[in-house]
């Protein structure tokens, strides 16, 4: 996720763009850049590593005079955090420049097919687009060049493009990454969200996927790929405050991040699925198939929510690839004498990439000769840098202290690795293909659950008054019960515990009474009947039951007070769906109890101390 802002009008562009960048900084702050078309039609650019303050410092001694420009604040995906990789990027001749949010999946192919003799200055996927548009623009108008390029791109983009040859306009395009156009008087401003726009105008058009526009100070013409002629799109009047706009209208970052999940799941798997092989491949894994086949055991290192993702990972690696796997808590692992060697593959799993206990454990594993790889969200973070390779989960910036979308994307990447290892061992092509097909359906299914947010809010109201709660799961869903309980604790401060349901009769049944509700995952999998028996026992002790169940399951209603239905998927992917109701339950319980949702008491987003 990155932030884009562009301006064309009758005022100095620099200040407007810089103010816009500040408002978009939450979308990424690895580097920032600004480009303005000067009066003599030159494209003048300044970029800097670090946040917008760093860029501002660089601009102190050089003013960018002009009334049209583009700017970008980066969340690195392809290419490290360097000034060369910062946007905007130029074409080869420096006559076209653009800023991009998203991932161009086929940039290597585009490079080879159309730009074989071009020299690139960055390691980004984005620079390829600038070169391509500029190449077409030698003969075509900017609009036609952008259209032609969009027809070739695979992946996601929010794009703003500027040309020294047509210096009065900005071309913008959207597919998968948001873009809003603010319509002003003799000025128009484009941005990744409404916040940079609101100080200038409240009339906003939100582009939909497949739409692109040609924008001058006076006009905004919108088109749709594959259809001829301008389309008629009405502007909306936006009454949001600045903060509401940054949260895309959601009340909290947490809620926004929960709703980001259908999109970021796609970002996690994009370019990594290999349908023709019934497998998956992760670019930064840095291991040959032969080396991967020799791995004898896997150790997953993490803390908190990331550890629950790893517990699911253990189940996946053992079930799909038959590799003995341990999910280890960082703060414990570092003080043990763990049995690992050079045939052990260690994955350090972390949203921030800075969690000290995970980092120190990673160092310990390296010291013992293990092969260490990161599964990390924050690009260029310490864990990512110190690992010998790995995979970014592409969840985008997660600002709420309680993790949601990073957890889901950790599950996605662990699943892809498990499929990869499985296919190197005994998993059949058919099984691999089936999993891939089901993965591709997940975003739509997550959306179906999010559509039930109001029903979950109602359920949360029923349970927020209780002092204690118990989460139950079995098999691959036991870690999801743990994560549900973890989320409820940290967001609402309600005490909760999680148990594998079959373990209840060994002690925890003693807790059950009408004041002790049970939240259970009872989806239709191979342990469904067992879970139903467990819930019969709970019901007999008069504990209220809220169940997460598979769509269409009527039987469950006889046992429960409340049911949240999730769509059917294959068992190994159930965690991705089943966690969503728990995130919403915890969120709405916290709202009901008037907690500080995005910054729960006593916690920090990144725990860099022991
Ligand atoms: O950044 P990390 O994923 O390494 O963080 C690990 C935990 O601190 C984190 O998951 C924590 O449990 C969150 N507050 C969970 O919502």
Short mmCIF file of C-alpha atoms in Angstrom, two decimals, residues 334-335 356-357 607-610:
data_model
loop_
_atom_site.label_atom_id
_atom_site.label_comp_id
_atom_site.label_asym_id
_atom_site.label_seq_id
_atom_site.Cartn_x
_atom_site.Cartn_y
_atom_site.Cartn_z
CA UNK A 334 15.30 -18.03 23.04
CA UNK A 335 15.88 -19.42 26.53
CA UNK A 356 12.48 -8.53 19.82
CA UNK A 357 11.72 -12.04 21.07
CA UNK A 607 7.16 -4.95 20.96
CA UNK A 608 10.86 -4.18 20.66
CA UNK A 609 11.66 -4.78 24.32
CA UNK A 610 11.84 -7.94 26.36
#
